[in-house]
PDB file of C-alpha atoms in Angstrom:
ATOM      1  CA  UNK A   1     -94.850 102.755 -25.632  1.00  0.00           C
ATOM      2  CA  UNK A   2     -95.841 101.763 -22.111  1.00  0.00           C
ATOM      3  CA  UNK A   3     -96.406 104.125 -19.252  1.00  0.00           C
ATOM      4  CA  UNK A   4     -95.965 103.552 -15.558  1.00  0.00           C
ATOM      5  CA  UNK A   5     -99.217 103.078 -13.622  1.00  0.00           C
ATOM      6  CA  UNK A   6    -100.398 106.062 -11.673  1.00  0.00           C
ATOM      7  CA  UNK A   7    -100.276 105.234  -7.943  1.00  0.00           C
ATOM      8  CA  UNK A   8    -103.542 105.440  -6.050  1.00  0.00           C
ATOM      9  CA  UNK A   9    -103.915 108.514  -3.892  1.00  0.00           C
ATOM     10  CA  UNK A  10    -103.179 107.898  -0.252  1.00  0.00           C
ATOM     11  CA  UNK A  11    -106.252 107.812   1.939  1.00  0.00           C
ATOM     12  CA  UNK A  12    -106.701 110.768   4.305  1.00  0.00           C
ATOM     13  CA  UNK A  13    -107.837 108.199   6.885  1.00  0.00           C
ATOM     14  CA  UNK A  14    -104.963 106.412   8.669  1.00  0.00           C
ATOM     15  CA  UNK A  15    -105.086 102.586   8.531  1.00  0.00           C
ATOM     16  CA  UNK A  16    -105.838 102.397  12.268  1.00  0.00           C
ATOM     17  CA  UNK A  17    -109.245 103.986  11.648  1.00  0.00           C
ATOM     18  CA  UNK A  18    -110.186 102.608   8.239  1.00  0.00           C
ATOM     19  CA  UNK A  19    -113.535 100.791   8.302  1.00  0.00           C
ATOM     20  CA  UNK A  20    -113.742 101.220  12.057  1.00  0.00           C
ATOM     21  CA  UNK A  21    -117.064 103.065  12.326  1.00  0.00           C
ATOM     22  CA  UNK A  22    -120.098 100.985  11.369  1.00  0.00           C
ATOM     23  CA  UNK A  23    -123.063 103.283  10.773  1.00  0.00           C
ATOM     24  CA  UNK A  24    -125.658 102.480  13.461  1.00  0.00           C
ATOM     25  CA  UNK A  25    -127.637 105.697  12.975  1.00  0.00           C
ATOM     26  CA  UNK A  26    -131.046 103.981  13.192  1.00  0.00           C
ATOM     27  CA  UNK A  27    -130.277 102.409  16.576  1.00  0.00           C
ATOM     28  CA  UNK A  28    -130.577 104.010  20.047  1.00  0.00           C
ATOM     29  CA  UNK A  29    -129.709 106.536  21.228  1.00  0.00           C
ATOM     30  CA  UNK A  30    -129.558 108.160  17.779  1.00  0.00           C
ATOM     31  CA  UNK A  31    -132.785 106.628  16.437  1.00  0.00           C
ATOM     32  CA  UNK A  32    -132.498 108.365  13.069  1.00  0.00           C
ATOM     33  CA  UNK A  33    -135.492 107.538  10.833  1.00  0.00           C
ATOM     34  CA  UNK A  34    -134.550 105.051   8.112  1.00  0.00           C
ATOM     35  CA  UNK A  35    -135.687 107.494   5.436  1.00  0.00           C
ATOM     36  CA  UNK A  36    -133.087 109.964   6.742  1.00  0.00           C
ATOM     37  CA  UNK A  37    -130.382 107.399   7.486  1.00  0.00           C
ATOM     38  CA  UNK A  38    -130.083 106.211   3.888  1.00  0.00           C
ATOM     39  CA  UNK A  39    -129.154 109.567   2.291  1.00  0.00           C
ATOM     40  CA  UNK A  40    -126.970 110.383   5.294  1.00  0.00           C
ATOM     41  CA  UNK A  41    -125.080 107.105   4.880  1.00  0.00           C
ATOM     42  CA  UNK A  42    -124.663 107.650   1.164  1.00  0.00           C
ATOM     43  CA  UNK A  43    -123.215 111.075   1.942  1.00  0.00           C
ATOM     44  CA  UNK A  44    -120.748 109.457   4.355  1.00  0.00           C
ATOM     45  CA  UNK A  45    -119.710 106.999   1.652  1.00  0.00           C
ATOM     46  CA  UNK A  46    -118.787 109.816  -0.737  1.00  0.00           C
ATOM     47  CA  UNK A  47    -117.168 112.126   1.824  1.00  0.00           C
ATOM     48  CA  UNK A  48    -113.410 112.570   2.272  1.00  0.00           C
ATOM     49  CA  UNK A  49    -113.565 110.335   5.351  1.00  0.00           C
ATOM     50  CA  UNK A  50    -115.409 107.510   3.530  1.00  0.00           C
ATOM     51  CA  UNK A  51    -112.606 105.031   4.234  1.00  0.00           C
ATOM     52  CA  UNK A  52    -113.426 105.258   7.949  1.00  0.00           C
ATOM     53  CA  UNK A  53    -117.071 104.260   7.453  1.00  0.00           C
ATOM     54  CA  UNK A  54    -118.345 100.695   7.473  1.00  0.00           C
ATOM     55  CA  UNK A  55    -121.748  99.413   6.371  1.00  0.00           C
ATOM     56  CA  UNK A  56    -125.135 100.791   7.359  1.00  0.00           C
ATOM     57  CA  UNK A  57    -126.434  98.568  10.155  1.00  0.00           C
ATOM     58  CA  UNK A  58    -130.091  97.554  10.056  1.00  0.00           C
ATOM     59  CA  UNK A  59    -132.195  95.311  12.242  1.00  0.00           C
ATOM     60  CA  UNK A  60    -134.000  92.366  10.688  1.00  0.00           C
ATOM     61  CA  UNK A  61    -137.401  93.913  11.310  1.00  0.00           C
ATOM     62  CA  UNK A  62    -136.646  97.094   9.339  1.00  0.00           C
ATOM     63  CA  UNK A  63    -135.314  95.686   6.059  1.00  0.00           C
ATOM     64  CA  UNK A  64    -138.545  96.365   4.156  1.00  0.00           C
ATOM     65  CA  UNK A  65    -138.414  99.952   5.395  1.00  0.00           C
ATOM     66  CA  UNK A  66    -134.777 100.171   4.320  1.00  0.00           C
ATOM     67  CA  UNK A  67    -135.562  98.788   0.851  1.00  0.00           C
ATOM     68  CA  UNK A  68    -138.238 101.433   0.364  1.00  0.00           C
ATOM     69  CA  UNK A  69    -135.910 104.214   1.477  1.00  0.00           C
ATOM     70  CA  UNK A  70    -133.109 102.992  -0.815  1.00  0.00           C
ATOM     71  CA  UNK A  71    -135.175 103.035  -4.018  1.00  0.00           C
ATOM     72  CA  UNK A  72    -134.183 105.454  -6.728  1.00  0.00           C
ATOM     73  CA  UNK A  73    -130.779 106.690  -7.857  1.00  0.00           C
ATOM     74  CA  UNK A  74    -127.710 105.893  -5.837  1.00  0.00           C
ATOM     75  CA  UNK A  75    -125.259 103.044  -5.346  1.00  0.00           C
ATOM     76  CA  UNK A  76    -126.325  99.725  -3.882  1.00  0.00           C
ATOM     77  CA  UNK A  77    -126.246  99.968  -0.099  1.00  0.00           C
ATOM     78  CA  UNK A  78    -123.695  97.971   1.866  1.00  0.00           C
ATOM     79  CA  UNK A  79    -125.714  96.705   4.807  1.00  0.00           C
ATOM     80  CA  UNK A  80    -124.837  94.912   8.018  1.00  0.00           C
ATOM     81  CA  UNK A  81    -127.710  92.739   9.217  1.00  0.00           C
ATOM     82  CA  UNK A  82    -128.325  92.905  12.971  1.00  0.00           C
ATOM     83  CA  UNK A  83    -130.349  89.932  14.175  1.00  0.00           C
ATOM     84  CA  UNK A  84    -131.413  90.350  17.817  1.00  0.00           C
ATOM     85  CA  UNK A  85    -133.876  87.470  17.497  1.00  0.00           C
ATOM     86  CA  UNK A  86    -131.226  84.844  16.930  1.00  0.00           C
ATOM     87  CA  UNK A  87    -130.828  82.149  14.295  1.00  0.00           C
ATOM     88  CA  UNK A  88    -134.522  82.049  13.425  1.00  0.00           C
ATOM     89  CA  UNK A  89    -134.124  85.475  11.802  1.00  0.00           C
ATOM     90  CA  UNK A  90    -131.131  84.521   9.659  1.00  0.00           C
ATOM     91  CA  UNK A  91    -132.808  82.912   6.636  1.00  0.00           C
ATOM     92  CA  UNK A  92    -135.654  85.447   6.312  1.00  0.00           C
ATOM     93  CA  UNK A  93    -133.252  88.374   6.808  1.00  0.00           C
ATOM     94  CA  UNK A  94    -130.879  87.160   4.106  1.00  0.00           C
ATOM     95  CA  UNK A  95    -133.836  86.833   1.719  1.00  0.00           C
ATOM     96  CA  UNK A  96    -135.150  90.299   2.598  1.00  0.00           C
ATOM     97  CA  UNK A  97    -131.662  91.757   2.107  1.00  0.00           C
ATOM     98  CA  UNK A  98    -131.551  90.734  -1.577  1.00  0.00           C
ATOM     99  CA  UNK A  99    -131.648  94.388  -2.793  1.00  0.00           C
ATOM    100  CA  UNK A 100    -128.488  95.179  -0.833  1.00  0.00           C
ATOM    101  CA  UNK A 101    -124.862  94.172  -0.655  1.00  0.00           C
ATOM    102  CA  UNK A 102    -124.719  92.240   2.598  1.00  0.00           C
ATOM    103  CA  UNK A 103    -121.468  93.288   4.245  1.00  0.00           C
ATOM    104  CA  UNK A 104    -121.936  91.224   7.394  1.00  0.00           C
ATOM    105  CA  UNK A 105    -124.293  89.579   9.858  1.00  0.00           C
ATOM    106  CA  UNK A 106    -124.439  90.157  13.612  1.00  0.00           C
ATOM    107  CA  UNK A 107    -126.292  87.360  15.341  1.00  0.00           C
ATOM    108  CA  UNK A 108    -127.403  87.550  18.968  1.00  0.00           C
ATOM    109  CA  UNK A 109    -127.851  84.196  20.670  1.00  0.00           C
ATOM    110  CA  UNK A 110    -127.782  82.354  23.971  1.00  0.00           C
ATOM    111  CA  UNK A 111    -126.133  79.294  22.392  1.00  0.00           C
ATOM    112  CA  UNK A 112    -122.879  79.856  20.520  1.00  0.00           C
ATOM    113  CA  UNK A 113    -122.747  76.349  19.079  1.00  0.00           C
ATOM    114  CA  UNK A 114    -126.274  76.605  17.702  1.00  0.00           C
ATOM    115  CA  UNK A 115    -125.486  80.015  16.183  1.00  0.00           C
ATOM    116  CA  UNK A 116    -122.327  78.704  14.511  1.00  0.00           C
ATOM    117  CA  UNK A 117    -124.268  75.757  13.079  1.00  0.00           C
ATOM    118  CA  UNK A 118    -126.957  78.054  11.661  1.00  0.00           C
ATOM    119  CA  UNK A 119    -124.383  80.392  10.131  1.00  0.00           C
ATOM    120  CA  UNK A 120    -122.495  77.449   8.627  1.00  0.00           C
ATOM    121  CA  UNK A 121    -125.739  76.250   7.052  1.00  0.00           C
ATOM    122  CA  UNK A 122    -127.221  79.493   5.728  1.00  0.00           C
ATOM    123  CA  UNK A 123    -124.578  82.191   5.418  1.00  0.00           C
ATOM    124  CA  UNK A 124    -122.996  82.761   1.987  1.00  0.00           C
ATOM    125  CA  UNK A 125    -119.275  81.988   2.204  1.00  0.00           C
ATOM    126  CA  UNK A 126    -118.176  85.528   1.338  1.00  0.00           C
ATOM    127  CA  UNK A 127    -120.247  87.188   4.088  1.00  0.00           C
ATOM    128  CA  UNK A 128    -118.565  87.673   7.491  1.00  0.00           C
ATOM    129  CA  UNK A 129    -120.485  87.271  10.729  1.00  0.00           C
ATOM    130  CA  UNK A 130    -120.194  88.112  14.406  1.00  0.00           C
ATOM    131  CA  UNK A 131    -121.840  86.251  17.283  1.00  0.00           C
ATOM    132  CA  UNK A 132    -123.039  88.087  20.388  1.00  0.00           C
ATOM    133  CA  UNK A 133    -124.027  86.438  23.659  1.00  0.00           C
ATOM    134  CA  UNK A 134    -125.577  88.192  26.661  1.00  0.00           C
ATOM    135  CA  UNK A 135    -122.914  89.498  29.006  1.00  0.00           C
ATOM    136  CA  UNK A 136    -124.266  87.462  31.920  1.00  0.00           C
ATOM    137  CA  UNK A 137    -123.313  84.308  30.005  1.00  0.00           C
ATOM    138  CA  UNK A 138    -119.739  85.548  29.544  1.00  0.00           C
ATOM    139  CA  UNK A 139    -118.860  85.703  33.218  1.00  0.00           C
ATOM    140  CA  UNK A 140    -116.612  83.148  34.876  1.00  0.00           C
ATOM    141  CA  UNK A 141    -116.004  80.027  32.816  1.00  0.00           C
ATOM    142  CA  UNK A 142    -118.714  81.081  30.379  1.00  0.00           C
ATOM    143  CA  UNK A 143    -116.397  83.492  28.587  1.00  0.00           C
ATOM    144  CA  UNK A 144    -113.764  80.843  27.874  1.00  0.00           C
ATOM    145  CA  UNK A 145    -116.396  78.374  26.705  1.00  0.00           C
ATOM    146  CA  UNK A 146    -117.923  80.824  24.219  1.00  0.00           C
ATOM    147  CA  UNK A 147    -114.603  82.087  22.891  1.00  0.00           C
ATOM    148  CA  UNK A 148    -113.371  78.516  22.429  1.00  0.00           C
ATOM    149  CA  UNK A 149    -116.443  77.752  20.319  1.00  0.00           C
ATOM    150  CA  UNK A 150    -115.939  80.829  18.158  1.00  0.00           C
ATOM    151  CA  UNK A 151    -112.198  80.430  17.696  1.00  0.00           C
ATOM    152  CA  UNK A 152    -112.869  77.108  15.945  1.00  0.00           C
ATOM    153  CA  UNK A 153    -115.286  78.851  13.567  1.00  0.00           C
ATOM    154  CA  UNK A 154    -114.857  81.501  10.837  1.00  0.00           C
ATOM    155  CA  UNK A 155    -116.875  84.014  12.858  1.00  0.00           C
ATOM    156  CA  UNK A 156    -116.005  86.986  15.051  1.00  0.00           C
ATOM    157  CA  UNK A 157    -117.163  87.645  18.588  1.00  0.00           C
ATOM    158  CA  UNK A 158    -119.310  90.677  19.357  1.00  0.00           C
ATOM    159  CA  UNK A 159    -119.382  92.474  22.699  1.00  0.00           C
ATOM    160  CA  UNK A 160    -121.791  95.120  23.963  1.00  0.00           C
ATOM    161  CA  UNK A 161    -119.930  98.054  25.501  1.00  0.00           C
ATOM    162  CA  UNK A 162    -122.878 100.276  26.395  1.00  0.00           C
ATOM    163  CA  UNK A 163    -126.540 101.054  26.030  1.00  0.00           C
ATOM    164  CA  UNK A 164    -129.305 103.247  27.374  1.00  0.00           C
ATOM    165  CA  UNK A 165    -129.000 102.155  31.026  1.00  0.00           C
ATOM    166  CA  UNK A 166    -125.996 102.197  33.364  1.00  0.00           C
ATOM    167  CA  UNK A 167    -125.957  98.415  33.687  1.00  0.00           C
ATOM    168  CA  UNK A 168    -125.331  98.064  29.945  1.00  0.00           C
ATOM    169  CA  UNK A 169    -121.785  99.396  30.396  1.00  0.00           C
ATOM    170  CA  UNK A 170    -119.167  96.835  31.457  1.00  0.00           C
ATOM    171  CA  UNK A 171    -116.421  98.047  33.762  1.00  0.00           C
ATOM    172  CA  UNK A 172    -112.740  97.967  32.811  1.00  0.00           C
ATOM    173  CA  UNK A 173    -112.110  94.520  34.273  1.00  0.00           C
ATOM    174  CA  UNK A 174    -115.023  92.913  32.478  1.00  0.00           C
ATOM    175  CA  UNK A 175    -114.152  94.454  29.116  1.00  0.00           C
ATOM    176  CA  UNK A 176    -110.466  93.667  29.617  1.00  0.00           C
ATOM    177  CA  UNK A 177    -111.347  90.032  30.238  1.00  0.00           C
ATOM    178  CA  UNK A 178    -113.160  89.858  26.911  1.00  0.00           C
ATOM    179  CA  UNK A 179    -110.447  91.698  24.961  1.00  0.00           C
ATOM    180  CA  UNK A 180    -107.584  89.641  26.333  1.00  0.00           C
ATOM    181  CA  UNK A 181    -109.522  86.388  26.010  1.00  0.00           C
ATOM    182  CA  UNK A 182    -109.895  87.149  22.312  1.00  0.00           C
ATOM    183  CA  UNK A 183    -106.265  88.315  21.993  1.00  0.00           C
ATOM    184  CA  UNK A 184    -104.948  85.128  23.585  1.00  0.00           C
ATOM    185  CA  UNK A 185    -106.862  83.094  20.986  1.00  0.00           C
ATOM    186  CA  UNK A 186    -106.286  85.312  17.973  1.00  0.00           C
ATOM    187  CA  UNK A 187    -110.059  85.755  17.763  1.00  0.00           C
ATOM    188  CA  UNK A 188    -111.305  88.932  16.036  1.00  0.00           C
ATOM    189  CA  UNK A 189    -114.250  90.846  17.454  1.00  0.00           C
ATOM    190  CA  UNK A 190    -116.387  93.922  17.088  1.00  0.00           C
ATOM    191  CA  UNK A 191    -118.018  96.081  19.732  1.00  0.00           C
ATOM    192  CA  UNK A 192    -121.294  97.916  19.821  1.00  0.00           C
ATOM    193  CA  UNK A 193    -122.876 100.789  21.752  1.00  0.00           C
ATOM    194  CA  UNK A 194    -121.348 103.408  24.012  1.00  0.00           C
ATOM    195  CA  UNK A 195    -118.151 104.047  22.050  1.00  0.00           C
ATOM    196  CA  UNK A 196    -119.064 107.293  20.267  1.00  0.00           C
ATOM    197  CA  UNK A 197    -116.117 109.163  21.756  1.00  0.00           C
ATOM    198  CA  UNK A 198    -112.405 108.514  21.555  1.00  0.00           C
ATOM    199  CA  UNK A 199    -111.543 108.738  25.255  1.00  0.00           C
ATOM    200  CA  UNK A 200    -113.026 107.206  28.378  1.00  0.00           C
ATOM    201  CA  UNK A 201    -115.315 109.673  30.115  1.00  0.00           C
ATOM    202  CA  UNK A 202    -118.318 110.165  32.357  1.00  0.00           C
ATOM    203  CA  UNK A 203    -121.349 111.392  30.453  1.00  0.00           C
ATOM    204  CA  UNK A 204    -122.305 114.727  32.051  1.00  0.00           C
ATOM    205  CA  UNK A 205    -126.025 114.185  31.439  1.00  0.00           C
ATOM    206  CA  UNK A 206    -126.550 110.514  32.335  1.00  0.00           C
ATOM    207  CA  UNK A 207    -123.580 109.919  34.627  1.00  0.00           C
ATOM    208  CA  UNK A 208    -122.803 106.734  32.655  1.00  0.00           C
ATOM    209  CA  UNK A 209    -119.164 105.640  32.390  1.00  0.00           C
ATOM    210  CA  UNK A 210    -118.303 105.364  28.689  1.00  0.00           C
ATOM    211  CA  UNK A 211    -115.320 103.501  27.299  1.00  0.00           C
ATOM    212  CA  UNK A 212    -113.325 105.323  24.617  1.00  0.00           C
ATOM    213  CA  UNK A 213    -112.687 103.685  21.280  1.00  0.00           C
ATOM    214  CA  UNK A 214    -109.030 104.758  21.423  1.00  0.00           C
ATOM    215  CA  UNK A 215    -108.769 103.000  24.791  1.00  0.00           C
ATOM    216  CA  UNK A 216    -110.190  99.847  23.220  1.00  0.00           C
ATOM    217  CA  UNK A 217    -107.905 100.061  20.187  1.00  0.00           C
ATOM    218  CA  UNK A 218    -104.823 100.353  22.393  1.00  0.00           C
ATOM    219  CA  UNK A 219    -106.012  97.647  24.789  1.00  0.00           C
ATOM    220  CA  UNK A 220    -106.594  95.288  21.850  1.00  0.00           C
ATOM    221  CA  UNK A 221    -102.880  94.491  21.685  1.00  0.00           C
ATOM    222  CA  UNK A 222    -102.722  93.391  25.324  1.00  0.00           C
ATOM    223  CA  UNK A 223    -102.938  89.770  26.453  1.00  0.00           C
ATOM    224  CA  UNK A 224    -102.718  90.529  30.184  1.00  0.00           C
ATOM    225  CA  UNK A 225    -106.079  91.529  31.726  1.00  0.00           C
ATOM    226  CA  UNK A 226    -104.522  93.911  34.254  1.00  0.00           C
ATOM    227  CA  UNK A 227    -102.569  95.742  31.555  1.00  0.00           C
ATOM    228  CA  UNK A 228    -105.650  95.963  29.342  1.00  0.00           C
ATOM    229  CA  UNK A 229    -107.761  97.288  32.226  1.00  0.00           C
ATOM    230  CA  UNK A 230    -105.164  99.987  32.896  1.00  0.00           C
ATOM    231  CA  UNK A 231    -105.369 101.155  29.276  1.00  0.00           C
ATOM    232  CA  UNK A 232    -109.167 101.101  29.365  1.00  0.00           C
ATOM    233  CA  UNK A 233    -109.162 103.295  32.487  1.00  0.00           C
ATOM    234  CA  UNK A 234    -107.008 106.050  30.952  1.00  0.00           C
ATOM    235  CA  UNK A 235    -108.896 109.365  30.730  1.00  0.00           C
ATOM    236  CA  UNK A 236    -106.248 111.585  29.149  1.00  0.00           C
ATOM    237  CA  UNK A 237    -106.734 112.166  25.449  1.00  0.00           C
ATOM    238  CA  UNK A 238    -103.189 113.476  25.229  1.00  0.00           C
ATOM    239  CA  UNK A 239    -101.788 110.250  26.686  1.00  0.00           C
ATOM    240  CA  UNK A 240    -103.869 108.079  24.370  1.00  0.00           C
ATOM    241  CA  UNK A 241    -103.059 110.146  21.281  1.00  0.00           C
ATOM    242  CA  UNK A 242     -99.332 109.919  22.052  1.00  0.00           C
ATOM    243  CA  UNK A 243     -99.625 106.147  22.393  1.00  0.00           C
ATOM    244  CA  UNK A 244    -101.462 105.922  19.059  1.00  0.00           C
ATOM    245  CA  UNK A 245     -98.732 107.922  17.314  1.00  0.00           C
ATOM    246  CA  UNK A 246     -96.069 105.501  18.542  1.00  0.00           C
ATOM    247  CA  UNK A 247     -97.802 102.396  17.129  1.00  0.00           C
ATOM    248  CA  UNK A 248     -95.735 100.646  14.473  1.00  0.00           C
ATOM    249  CA  UNK A 249     -97.307  99.426  11.235  1.00  0.00           C
ATOM    250  CA  UNK A 250     -97.163  95.897  12.604  1.00  0.00           C
ATOM    251  CA  UNK A 251     -98.916  96.938  15.803  1.00  0.00           C
ATOM    252  CA  UNK A 252    -101.648  98.671  13.816  1.00  0.00           C
ATOM    253  CA  UNK A 253    -102.163  95.469  11.844  1.00  0.00           C
ATOM    254  CA  UNK A 254    -102.364  93.410  15.041  1.00  0.00           C
ATOM    255  CA  UNK A 255    -104.830  95.845  16.619  1.00  0.00           C
ATOM    256  CA  UNK A 256    -107.169  95.981  13.638  1.00  0.00           C
ATOM    257  CA  UNK A 257    -107.010  92.231  13.023  1.00  0.00           C
ATOM    258  CA  UNK A 258    -108.369  91.982  16.567  1.00  0.00           C
ATOM    259  CA  UNK A 259    -110.740  94.951  16.976  1.00  0.00           C
ATOM    260  CA  UNK A 260    -112.380  95.072  13.557  1.00  0.00           C
ATOM    261  CA  UNK A 261    -115.166  97.661  13.989  1.00  0.00           C
ATOM    262  CA  UNK A 262    -117.767  99.120  16.292  1.00  0.00           C
ATOM    263  CA  UNK A 263    -121.295 100.367  15.752  1.00  0.00           C
ATOM    264  CA  UNK A 264    -121.852 104.069  16.356  1.00  0.00           C
ATOM    265  CA  UNK A 265    -125.069 106.023  15.875  1.00  0.00           C
ATOM    266  CA  UNK A 266    -122.944 109.075  15.074  1.00  0.00           C
ATOM    267  CA  UNK A 267    -120.199 109.127  12.466  1.00  0.00           C
ATOM    268  CA  UNK A 268    -119.412 112.788  13.144  1.00  0.00           C
ATOM    269  CA  UNK A 269    -118.606 112.444  16.852  1.00  0.00           C
ATOM    270  CA  UNK A 270    -115.695 109.981  16.561  1.00  0.00           C
ATOM    271  CA  UNK A 271    -114.277 111.879  13.594  1.00  0.00           C
ATOM    272  CA  UNK A 272    -114.478 115.180  15.487  1.00  0.00           C
ATOM    273  CA  UNK A 273    -112.725 113.614  18.472  1.00  0.00           C
ATOM    274  CA  UNK A 274    -109.887 112.309  16.304  1.00  0.00           C
ATOM    275  CA  UNK A 275    -109.499 115.717  14.688  1.00  0.00           C
ATOM    276  CA  UNK A 276    -109.411 117.431  18.088  1.00  0.00           C
ATOM    277  CA  UNK A 277    -106.636 115.059  19.183  1.00  0.00           C
ATOM    278  CA  UNK A 278    -104.631 115.715  16.027  1.00  0.00           C
ATOM    279  CA  UNK A 279    -105.037 112.137  14.779  1.00  0.00           C
ATOM    280  CA  UNK A 280    -107.140 112.980  11.716  1.00  0.00           C
ATOM    281  CA  UNK A 281    -107.537 116.073   9.564  1.00  0.00           C
ATOM    282  CA  UNK A 282    -110.834 117.845  10.162  1.00  0.00           C
ATOM    283  CA  UNK A 283    -111.250 118.119   6.351  1.00  0.00           C
ATOM    284  CA  UNK A 284    -108.314 117.784   3.932  1.00  0.00           C
ATOM    285  CA  UNK A 285    -110.405 118.736   0.877  1.00  0.00           C
ATOM    286  CA  UNK A 286    -108.964 121.852  -0.825  1.00  0.00           C
ATOM    287  CA  UNK A 287    -111.356 124.782  -0.843  1.00  0.00           C
ATOM    288  CA  UNK A 288    -111.440 124.944  -4.659  1.00  0.00           C
ATOM    289  CA  UNK A 289    -112.572 121.295  -4.811  1.00  0.00           C
ATOM    290  CA  UNK A 290    -115.570 121.779  -2.527  1.00  0.00           C
TER     291      UNK A 290
END
């Protein structure tokens, strides 16, 4: 006698946010010690919101430290390799990452063609990669040239949306140019830095203008730079949350096929923001199961 399969439980994390938050806890401004980041990441991966969390990001120079911290009981770490030193770091980093499941590579470079060639040569075929160029090389015709190189490759683009100085934050027009350039080509991308919160805001301590990750998600479906810039400039969480709730399943798929993830040194902050906006339960776990 056969029985019907039991359907998998629905995730408490909506598809729009699944896998969106790469764990960049060891990077500025969080700077969590690696020895603390490993157990914290493993806790994220077993929490009710685990479906929202991507790999633990680690720079090439800290892989030995990460391997030491990951020894002992626990699942194999899913790690994203961040290579600020360019293609020269790729081979050694892949070798040093042998104890981990390599979930992706993020390669910084000043030469997109050279980076693509190195990735083609050394990267295992099942490992995704993203290529980041300095923002000064993406101005004017430089943006189109880089995106045209990447669109003919299997790799994503990567764009820096913040940092520890004011100049690290692109304005709405600059970010809109990148987003729509990718959208026009069907080129996926990830972002990094400065997107800890859901809604565009001015940091009260630093005075830095931060983009919101909800702004970026909604702008990801735009192909017109002016329209994208308008979405990026929106500062009302209520307006953004309403727009998110009206997205169709197809629109969610389009958005996430474009904007695949971003690195955040805090997993709690984006989750708390989504809960405050009514877009995610603060904790759906029944009390008796805790």
